[in-house]
Tab-separated table of C-alpha atoms and ligand atoms in Angstrom:
chain	number	residue	atom	x	y	z
A	1	MET	CA	-81.137	110.792	-158.495
A	2	LEU	CA	-81.379	114.239	-157.691
A	3	ALA	CA	-81.318	117.084	-160.501
A	4	GLU	CA	-78.710	119.244	-161.898
A	5	ARG	CA	-80.159	122.634	-161.152
A	6	ILE	CA	-80.255	121.593	-157.550
A	7	LYS	CA	-77.037	120.376	-157.207
A	8	ALA	CA	-74.877	123.426	-157.188
A	9	VAL	CA	-76.955	124.777	-154.735
A	10	LYS	CA	-75.410	125.077	-150.874
A	11	PRO	CA	-77.393	125.045	-148.027
A	12	SER	CA	-77.968	128.246	-146.173
A	13	ALA	CA	-74.942	129.288	-144.001
A	14	THR	CA	-77.097	131.774	-142.172
A	15	LEU	CA	-79.521	128.726	-141.169
A	16	GLU	CA	-76.664	126.396	-140.530
A	17	ILE	CA	-75.321	128.725	-137.756
A	18	THR	CA	-78.677	129.296	-136.163
A	19	ALA	CA	-79.194	125.360	-136.339
A	20	LYS	CA	-75.853	124.972	-134.583
A	21	ALA	CA	-76.825	127.646	-132.041
A	22	LYS	CA	-80.114	125.763	-131.557
A	23	VAL	CA	-78.346	122.478	-130.591
A	24	LEU	CA	-76.024	123.831	-128.200
A	25	ARG	CA	-78.805	125.629	-126.629
A	26	GLY	CA	-80.486	122.138	-126.261
A	27	GLN	CA	-77.526	121.103	-124.180
A	28	GLY	CA	-78.201	123.610	-122.069
A	29	ARG	CA	-75.249	125.812	-123.335
A	30	ASP	CA	-75.820	129.896	-122.807
A	31	ILE	CA	-75.582	130.901	-126.634
A	32	ILE	CA	-75.782	134.738	-127.360
A	33	GLY	CA	-77.046	134.809	-131.153
A	34	PHE	CA	-75.914	137.220	-133.545
A	35	GLY	CA	-76.895	135.418	-136.496
A	36	ALA	CA	-80.890	136.558	-136.514
A	37	GLY	CA	-81.924	138.087	-139.689
A	38	GLU	CA	-85.142	139.413	-138.370
A	39	PRO	CA	-86.643	142.144	-135.472
A	40	ASP	CA	-86.705	140.749	-131.991
A	41	PHE	CA	-90.082	142.973	-131.842
A	42	ASP	CA	-93.327	141.593	-131.539
A	43	THR	CA	-95.470	142.404	-135.017
A	44	PRO	CA	-97.468	145.680	-133.770
A	45	GLU	CA	-101.081	145.048	-131.969
A	46	HIS	CA	-102.979	146.812	-134.600
A	47	ILE	CA	-101.788	144.750	-137.595
A	48	LYS	CA	-102.215	141.529	-135.648
A	49	LYS	CA	-105.639	142.284	-134.824
A	50	ALA	CA	-106.455	143.094	-138.703
A	51	ALA	CA	-105.466	139.738	-139.262
A	52	TYR	CA	-107.582	138.130	-136.368
A	53	ARG	CA	-110.701	140.411	-137.530
A	54	ALA	CA	-110.139	139.124	-141.174
A	55	ILE	CA	-110.216	135.092	-140.225
A	56	ASP	CA	-113.350	135.939	-137.909
A	57	GLU	CA	-114.775	137.385	-141.074
A	58	GLY	CA	-114.384	134.497	-143.199
A	59	PHE	CA	-111.796	135.794	-145.084
A	60	VAL	CA	-110.005	132.490	-145.699
A	61	TYR	CA	-110.560	131.676	-149.257
A	62	TYR	CA	-108.067	131.887	-152.302
A	63	THR	CA	-107.372	135.455	-153.285
A	64	PRO	CA	-106.162	136.721	-156.841
A	65	THR	CA	-103.074	135.611	-157.874
A	66	VAL	CA	-101.476	139.046	-157.559
A	67	GLY	CA	-102.944	139.781	-154.490
A	68	ILE	CA	-106.123	141.593	-153.068
A	69	PRO	CA	-106.944	144.493	-155.246
A	70	GLU	CA	-106.728	147.250	-151.895
A	71	LEU	CA	-103.034	146.138	-150.923
A	72	ARG	CA	-101.981	146.303	-154.702
A	73	GLU	CA	-103.656	149.883	-154.620
A	74	ALA	CA	-102.094	150.954	-151.323
A	75	ILE	CA	-98.796	149.631	-152.360
A	76	ALA	CA	-98.758	151.392	-155.717
A	77	GLU	CA	-99.879	154.796	-153.858
A	78	LYS	CA	-96.951	154.040	-151.267
A	79	LEU	CA	-94.226	153.864	-153.948
A	80	ASN	CA	-95.479	156.930	-155.978
A	81	VAL	CA	-95.391	159.008	-152.647
A	82	GLU	CA	-92.501	157.875	-150.635
A	83	ASN	CA	-90.392	156.219	-153.520
A	84	LYS	CA	-91.168	158.679	-156.510
A	85	ILE	CA	-91.890	155.295	-158.540
A	86	GLN	CA	-94.462	155.922	-161.380
A	87	CYS	CA	-96.595	152.937	-161.315
A	88	SER	CA	-100.262	151.625	-160.910
A	89	ALA	CA	-101.847	148.624	-158.865
A	90	GLU	CA	-101.723	146.762	-162.627
A	91	ASN	CA	-97.627	146.794	-161.754
A	92	ILE	CA	-97.952	145.127	-158.236
A	93	ILE	CA	-97.626	141.582	-157.548
A	94	VAL	CA	-98.024	140.578	-153.800
A	95	THR	CA	-95.990	137.695	-153.112
A	96	PRO	CA	-95.238	135.248	-149.816
A	97	GLY	CA	-92.397	137.278	-149.014
A	98	ALA	CA	-89.984	139.050	-150.947
A	99	LYS	CA	-88.004	136.406	-151.174
A	100	GLN	CA	-90.523	134.800	-153.570
A	101	ALA	CA	-90.823	138.373	-155.165
A	102	LEU	CA	-86.662	138.232	-155.839
A	103	TYR	CA	-86.766	134.356	-156.962
A	104	GLU	CA	-89.830	135.160	-159.702
A	105	ALA	CA	-88.296	138.287	-160.955
A	106	ILE	CA	-85.053	136.434	-161.696
A	107	MET	CA	-86.579	133.168	-163.014
A	108	VAL	CA	-88.711	135.370	-165.260
A	109	LEU	CA	-85.663	137.099	-166.514
A	110	VAL	CA	-82.488	135.381	-166.954
A	111	ASN	CA	-82.170	132.649	-169.814
A	112	PRO	CA	-79.378	129.970	-169.467
A	113	GLY	CA	-76.157	131.550	-169.586
A	114	GLU	CA	-77.094	135.000	-169.393
A	115	GLU	CA	-75.012	137.274	-167.095
A	116	VAL	CA	-76.099	138.832	-163.622
A	117	LEU	CA	-74.089	141.328	-161.855
A	118	ILE	CA	-74.222	140.823	-158.023
A	119	PRO	CA	-72.304	143.588	-156.010
A	120	SER	CA	-70.500	141.481	-153.096
A	121	PRO	CA	-70.701	141.343	-150.452
A	122	TYR	CA	-74.328	139.987	-151.158
A	123	TRP	CA	-77.395	138.461	-149.435
A	124	VAL	CA	-76.986	134.568	-149.594
A	125	SER	CA	-80.075	133.989	-151.599
A	126	TYR	CA	-79.213	136.022	-154.603
A	127	LEU	CA	-76.604	133.485	-155.740
A	128	PRO	CA	-78.730	130.427	-155.384
A	129	MET	CA	-81.504	131.950	-157.400
A	130	VAL	CA	-79.348	132.849	-160.457
A	131	GLN	CA	-78.325	129.585	-160.504
A	132	LEU	CA	-81.417	128.064	-160.274
A	133	ALA	CA	-82.454	129.947	-163.532
A	134	SER	CA	-78.860	128.680	-165.023
A	135	GLY	CA	-77.577	132.407	-164.866
A	136	LYS	CA	-74.244	133.294	-164.561
A	137	PRO	CA	-73.460	135.249	-161.812
A	138	VAL	CA	-70.690	137.809	-162.064
A	139	PHE	CA	-69.795	139.405	-158.752
A	140	ILE	CA	-68.657	143.157	-158.220
A	141	PRO	CA	-66.380	143.108	-155.358
A	142	THR	CA	-67.378	146.629	-153.389
A	143	GLY	CA	-64.964	145.766	-149.912
A	144	VAL	CA	-61.604	147.154	-151.261
A	145	ASP	CA	-61.697	150.533	-149.448
A	146	GLY	CA	-63.488	148.969	-146.572
A	147	GLU	CA	-66.491	151.175	-147.660
A	148	PHE	CA	-68.602	148.481	-149.453
A	149	LYS	CA	-69.721	151.331	-151.978
A	150	LEU	CA	-70.960	150.054	-155.350
A	151	GLY	CA	-69.100	152.395	-157.986
A	152	ALA	CA	-70.611	152.964	-161.582
A	153	GLU	CA	-67.318	152.616	-162.663
A	154	GLN	CA	-67.201	148.848	-161.274
A	155	ILE	CA	-70.318	148.117	-162.989
A	156	LEU	CA	-69.284	149.394	-166.455
A	157	GLU	CA	-65.982	147.449	-166.254
A	158	ARG	CA	-67.983	144.115	-166.086
A	159	ILE	CA	-70.881	144.577	-168.582
A	160	THR	CA	-70.686	142.309	-171.433
A	161	ASP	CA	-73.134	141.548	-174.513
A	162	LYS	CA	-74.435	138.502	-172.021
A	163	THR	CA	-74.822	141.099	-169.055
A	164	LYS	CA	-79.103	140.882	-168.433
A	165	LEU	CA	-79.240	141.930	-165.074
A	166	LEU	CA	-77.898	143.803	-161.872
A	167	ILE	CA	-79.343	143.007	-158.564
A	168	LEU	CA	-78.869	146.512	-156.111
A	169	ASN	CA	-79.307	146.034	-152.387
A	170	SER	CA	-79.372	149.478	-150.533
A	171	PRO	CA	-79.565	149.220	-147.288
A	172	CYS	CA	-77.435	146.505	-147.914
A	173	ASN	CA	-77.431	143.110	-145.887
A	174	PRO	CA	-74.698	142.344	-144.665
A	175	THR	CA	-72.641	145.301	-144.851
A	176	GLY	CA	-75.160	147.515	-143.519
A	177	ALA	CA	-73.928	150.256	-146.548
A	178	VAL	CA	-76.593	152.745	-148.014
A	179	LEU	CA	-75.722	154.029	-151.516
A	180	GLY	CA	-76.393	157.999	-151.890
A	181	ARG	CA	-78.444	159.903	-154.634
A	182	GLU	CA	-75.654	160.477	-156.487
A	183	ASP	CA	-74.154	156.758	-156.562
A	184	ILE	CA	-77.470	155.587	-157.497
A	185	LYS	CA	-78.128	157.982	-160.322
A	186	ALA	CA	-74.512	157.361	-161.886
A	187	ILE	CA	-75.810	153.281	-161.855
A	188	ALA	CA	-78.961	154.605	-163.279
A	189	ASP	CA	-77.369	156.220	-166.186
A	190	ILE	CA	-75.376	153.413	-166.994
A	191	CYS	CA	-77.915	150.931	-167.073
A	192	ARG	CA	-80.426	152.858	-168.993
A	193	ASP	CA	-77.647	153.462	-171.342
A	194	LYS	CA	-76.749	149.739	-172.016
A	195	SER	CA	-80.500	148.699	-171.281
A	196	ILE	CA	-79.788	146.507	-168.608
A	197	HIS	CA	-82.552	145.594	-166.244
A	198	ILE	CA	-82.312	145.991	-162.195
A	199	ILE	CA	-84.152	144.351	-159.492
A	200	SER	CA	-83.739	146.694	-156.701
A	201	ASP	CA	-84.191	144.827	-153.087
A	202	GLU	CA	-85.484	147.763	-150.884
A	203	ILE	CA	-86.685	145.765	-147.759
A	204	TYR	CA	-84.477	147.606	-145.441
A	205	GLU	CA	-85.512	150.811	-146.655
A	206	TYR	CA	-86.952	152.245	-143.427
A	207	ILE	CA	-84.060	150.873	-141.107
A	208	ILE	CA	-81.631	153.804	-141.718
A	209	TYR	CA	-79.471	155.999	-139.501
A	210	ASN	CA	-77.788	159.238	-139.744
A	211	GLY	CA	-80.475	160.975	-141.262
A	212	LYS	CA	-79.399	159.328	-144.754
A	213	GLU	CA	-82.180	158.858	-147.562
A	214	HIS	CA	-83.332	156.048	-149.183
A	215	VAL	CA	-83.521	156.310	-152.834
A	216	SER	CA	-85.234	154.179	-155.207
A	217	ILE	CA	-83.313	153.574	-158.644
A	218	GLY	CA	-87.428	153.085	-160.246
A	219	SER	CA	-87.491	156.556	-159.470
A	220	PHE	CA	-85.170	158.159	-161.985
A	221	PRO	CA	-86.085	158.875	-165.605
A	222	ASP	CA	-87.071	156.075	-167.603
A	223	MET	CA	-86.184	153.903	-165.009
A	224	GLU	CA	-89.874	152.776	-163.922
A	225	ASP	CA	-89.560	150.141	-167.092
A	226	LEU	CA	-85.999	148.716	-166.300
A	227	THR	CA	-86.318	148.226	-162.823
A	228	ILE	CA	-88.281	145.470	-160.652
A	229	THR	CA	-88.733	147.382	-157.160
A	230	ILE	CA	-88.826	144.296	-154.529
A	231	ASN	CA	-90.192	145.082	-150.989
A	232	GLY	CA	-91.731	143.340	-148.131
A	233	PHE	CA	-93.293	143.673	-144.578
A	234	SER	CA	-90.597	141.609	-142.767
A	235	LYS	CA	-88.175	143.918	-141.473
A	236	ALA	CA	-90.169	146.876	-141.198
A	237	TYR	CA	-93.398	145.706	-139.383
A	238	SER	CA	-91.629	142.529	-137.826
A	239	MET	CA	-94.074	140.392	-139.885
A	240	THR	CA	-90.738	137.915	-140.831
A	241	GLY	CA	-93.151	134.754	-140.139
A	242	TRP	CA	-96.088	136.127	-141.871
A	243	ARG	CA	-94.320	135.940	-145.175
A	244	LEU	CA	-95.412	138.810	-147.249
A	245	GLY	CA	-93.418	140.800	-150.052
A	246	TYR	CA	-94.167	142.407	-153.355
A	247	ALA	CA	-92.816	143.221	-156.539
A	248	SER	CA	-93.310	146.667	-158.779
A	249	ALA	CA	-92.554	145.822	-162.483
A	250	ARG	CA	-93.351	146.734	-165.751
A	251	GLU	CA	-96.467	145.282	-166.953
A	252	ASP	CA	-95.074	142.206	-169.300
A	253	ILE	CA	-92.339	141.329	-166.384
A	254	LEU	CA	-95.603	141.355	-163.770
A	255	LYS	CA	-97.751	139.337	-166.039
A	256	ALA	CA	-94.813	136.575	-166.307
A	257	MET	CA	-94.089	136.440	-162.427
A	258	GLN	CA	-98.228	136.346	-162.149
A	259	ARG	CA	-98.147	133.233	-164.519
A	260	LEU	CA	-94.965	131.484	-162.483
A	261	GLN	CA	-96.765	132.490	-158.927
A	262	ALA	CA	-100.141	130.995	-160.294
A	263	HIS	CA	-98.288	127.795	-161.014
A	264	SER	CA	-96.204	127.402	-157.624
A	265	VAL	CA	-97.513	129.338	-154.676
A	266	SER	CA	-100.735	130.802	-155.929
A	267	HIS	CA	-100.442	133.832	-153.707
A	268	PRO	CA	-99.926	134.923	-150.405
A	269	THR	CA	-102.107	133.994	-147.222
A	270	SER	CA	-105.489	135.900	-147.527
A	271	PHE	CA	-105.645	137.380	-143.937
A	272	VAL	CA	-101.917	138.107	-143.915
A	273	GLN	CA	-102.989	140.345	-146.986
A	274	LYS	CA	-105.596	142.083	-145.288
A	275	ALA	CA	-103.070	142.738	-142.084
A	276	GLY	CA	-100.274	143.970	-144.803
A	277	PHE	CA	-103.197	146.697	-145.758
A	278	VAL	CA	-103.434	147.645	-142.556
A	279	ALA	CA	-99.453	147.940	-142.129
A	280	LEU	CA	-99.215	149.831	-144.898
A	281	THR	CA	-102.014	152.291	-144.272
A	282	SER	CA	-102.254	152.945	-140.505
A	283	PRO	CA	-100.401	155.920	-139.103
A	284	GLU	CA	-99.632	153.907	-136.021
A	285	SER	CA	-97.279	151.874	-138.057
A	286	LYS	CA	-95.205	155.081	-138.526
A	287	ALA	CA	-94.542	155.341	-134.730
A	288	GLN	CA	-93.728	151.600	-134.389
A	289	ILE	CA	-91.218	151.815	-137.008
A	290	GLU	CA	-89.644	154.967	-135.659
A	291	LYS	CA	-89.438	153.596	-131.840
A	292	MET	CA	-87.782	149.965	-133.378
A	293	VAL	CA	-85.185	152.286	-135.385
A	294	ARG	CA	-84.455	154.642	-132.573
A	295	ALA	CA	-83.513	151.442	-130.434
A	296	PHE	CA	-81.780	149.624	-133.314
A	297	ASP	CA	-79.796	153.034	-133.653
A	298	GLU	CA	-78.854	152.938	-129.988
A	299	ARG	CA	-77.671	149.267	-130.305
A	300	ARG	CA	-75.772	150.413	-133.590
A	301	LYS	CA	-73.708	152.770	-131.578
A	302	ILE	CA	-73.019	150.607	-128.903
A	303	ILE	CA	-72.408	147.241	-130.523
A	304	THR	CA	-69.589	149.216	-133.198
A	305	GLU	CA	-68.010	151.101	-130.427
A	306	ARG	CA	-67.377	147.833	-128.353
A	307	LEU	CA	-66.203	145.478	-131.580
A	308	ILE	CA	-63.674	147.997	-132.252
A	309	GLU	CA	-62.317	148.032	-128.611
A	310	ILE	CA	-61.112	144.792	-129.565
A	311	PRO	CA	-57.428	144.907	-130.600
A	312	GLU	CA	-57.155	144.558	-134.662
A	313	VAL	CA	-60.960	144.258	-135.147
A	314	LYS	CA	-61.956	146.704	-137.638
A	315	CYS	CA	-65.785	147.880	-138.403
A	316	SER	CA	-67.292	150.718	-139.836
A	317	LYS	CA	-70.311	152.169	-138.409
A	318	PRO	CA	-73.127	151.105	-141.082
A	319	ASP	CA	-75.644	153.232	-142.098
A	320	GLY	CA	-78.460	151.069	-142.405
A	321	THR	CA	-80.256	147.855	-141.364
A	322	PHE	CA	-79.339	145.908	-138.218
A	323	TYR	CA	-76.301	144.139	-139.262
A	324	VAL	CA	-72.352	144.992	-138.830
A	325	PHE	CA	-70.149	143.175	-141.279
A	326	ALA	CA	-66.592	143.432	-138.978
A	327	ASN	CA	-63.217	142.229	-140.103
A	328	PHE	CA	-61.442	139.844	-137.896
A	329	SER	CA	-58.850	138.930	-140.501
A	330	ALA	CA	-55.990	139.667	-138.382
A	331	TYR	CA	-57.073	136.532	-136.155
A	332	GLU	CA	-58.211	134.454	-138.497
A	333	GLU	CA	-59.115	134.164	-142.392
A	334	ASP	CA	-60.958	131.139	-142.468
A	335	SER	CA	-64.408	132.835	-141.223
A	336	PHE	CA	-66.147	129.731	-141.440
A	337	ARG	CA	-63.532	128.351	-138.802
A	338	LEU	CA	-63.596	131.580	-136.307
A	339	ALA	CA	-67.593	131.107	-136.548
A	340	GLU	CA	-67.232	127.639	-135.170
A	341	TYR	CA	-64.460	128.689	-132.381
A	342	LEU	CA	-66.725	131.628	-131.209
A	343	LEU	CA	-69.934	129.240	-130.856
A	344	GLU	CA	-67.583	126.676	-129.055
A	345	LYS	CA	-65.599	128.581	-126.724
A	346	ALA	CA	-67.551	131.894	-126.296
A	347	GLY	CA	-70.939	130.878	-126.753
A	348	VAL	CA	-71.460	133.316	-129.117
A	349	ALA	CA	-73.152	132.769	-132.871
A	350	CYS	CA	-72.199	134.905	-135.734
A	351	VAL	CA	-72.173	134.431	-139.490
A	352	PRO	CA	-69.078	133.753	-141.441
A	353	GLY	CA	-68.075	136.601	-143.895
A	354	GLU	CA	-67.949	133.948	-146.780
A	355	ALA	CA	-71.150	133.253	-146.831
A	356	PHE	CA	-71.719	136.662	-148.288
A	357	GLY	CA	-69.000	136.245	-150.767
A	358	GLU	CA	-65.619	134.358	-151.179
A	359	GLU	CA	-63.512	137.713	-150.715
A	360	CYS	CA	-64.779	138.115	-147.450
A	361	ARG	CA	-62.450	135.999	-145.557
A	362	GLY	CA	-61.809	137.104	-142.050
A	363	TYR	CA	-65.464	138.532	-141.795
A	364	LEU	CA	-68.148	138.024	-139.528
A	365	ARG	CA	-71.667	139.265	-139.742
A	366	LEU	CA	-73.135	140.157	-136.288
A	367	SER	CA	-76.792	141.192	-136.179
A	368	TYR	CA	-77.957	143.597	-133.180
A	369	ALA	CA	-81.468	142.747	-133.285
A	370	LEU	CA	-81.028	141.564	-129.938
A	371	SER	CA	-81.092	143.264	-126.509
A	372	MET	CA	-78.608	145.962	-125.324
A	373	GLU	CA	-77.466	143.488	-122.390
A	374	LYS	CA	-76.975	140.532	-124.766
A	375	ILE	CA	-74.860	142.867	-127.217
A	376	THR	CA	-72.577	143.923	-124.643
A	377	GLU	CA	-71.818	140.619	-123.051
A	378	GLY	CA	-72.080	138.906	-126.453
A	379	VAL	CA	-69.083	141.266	-127.627
A	380	GLU	CA	-67.299	140.737	-124.293
A	381	ARG	CA	-67.123	137.015	-124.991
A	382	ILE	CA	-66.156	137.645	-128.458
A	383	LYS	CA	-62.902	139.806	-126.896
A	384	ARG	CA	-62.164	137.177	-124.070
A	385	ALA	CA	-62.042	134.287	-126.608
A	386	LEU	CA	-59.809	136.046	-129.137
A	387	LYS	CA	-57.169	136.884	-126.218
A	388	ASN	CA	-56.392	133.325	-126.402
A	389	TYR	CA	-56.970	132.637	-130.081
A	390	GLU	CA	-54.175	131.146	-131.891
A	391	VAL	CA	-53.641	133.011	-134.932
A	392	LYS	CA	-53.449	130.855	-138.198
A	393	ARG	CA	-52.314	132.753	-140.680
B	1	LIG	C1	-81.684	141.749	-148.519
B	1	LIG	C2	-82.910	140.633	-148.131
B	1	LIG	N1	-84.014	140.227	-149.240
B	1	LIG	C3	-84.685	139.709	-148.903
B	1	LIG	C4	-85.001	139.032	-147.669
B	1	LIG	C5	-86.286	138.544	-147.673
B	1	LIG	O1	-87.397	139.128	-146.715
B	1	LIG	P1	-88.768	137.920	-146.726
B	1	LIG	O2	-88.701	137.786	-145.395
B	1	LIG	O3	-89.622	139.233	-147.404
B	1	LIG	O4	-88.868	137.007	-147.518
B	1	LIG	C6	-84.089	139.082	-146.535
B	1	LIG	C7	-84.266	138.359	-145.488
B	1	LIG	O5	-83.231	138.352	-144.480
B	1	LIG	C8	-83.065	140.049	-146.897
B	1	LIG	O6	-82.082	140.396	-145.726
């Protein structure tokens, strides 16, 4: 009865684990959730106030499909100044979340059968989006040396005459890996040479540590036409529920995304766009982001230190995001089974590694967007539970 296009699309493993944790909490169990994909900080007050103000002023009607002019201008300015991407407001579409921008970009670029290169481990929604566009996913495993760095050579090996697109995500969800300037330059050189488009998902750009620099591939010479840069407000400004994101793209791509958006979601909520403008342009936002990133950095150090104290667990300190991707394969290769066990026995919710790529067996993703007390208690529970774990390999 259902359409073919939806049949291959699996439910989101991240949402499933969250739902299971919720059921257990409903039964009165004390569950520590390492599953969350969102900051545990409230949206800063000055951003909330901008939304209240917009509602009070009656800014409650349809807006242009591509977003309100001042927000598009502010995004273009940010991309030029911070990311060194040459663009104007005409190149910007504001979307209900970065997810919608990614979906639109993939839908307007990929023809049935065209190949999309996806470095793996990858964020859970890239694959379903490519499947919905009837594209062919081609994975590039990056975890072989434990560093999760995407090498230019690996891309080159997988390019065929059907390759249309590469999806880049640095800082990366789930691994926290951050690509350096040289890595990105090498990738840009290949894509320019082979005329391969790039979707660069930069949603974690500010959540970066160790003085690492975020580099946008769209800033390299002649790359602005091949690159669709995607970003959003969810992570940097703790605005996950507001649903606000954007894309910067060449005008013909942008116009196509505009058509898709016009006939589907229309545009992001009017007063949310006003709040987004304040988030982007107010100096207060920078201070709030710095405070949040400092807190994440402290938690990052603690969670990695505690995890590697568990015998046989391997986990490198990630350079970005608020996730660690830890290797538990000495205990269990089946990460779904391991996540289930930890939820039942230890009251700890983690996301199974296999949700991010088939080769991520034995891995778990742990988000450290939760209090230091919960982090230490949660890892302690994992350690205790694994002492009794019957190794299945
Ligand atoms: C890598 C990545 N891209 C995009 C998104 C989507 O963000 P948004 O809330 O703006 O739709 C997420 C959210 O978890 C993400 O982790």
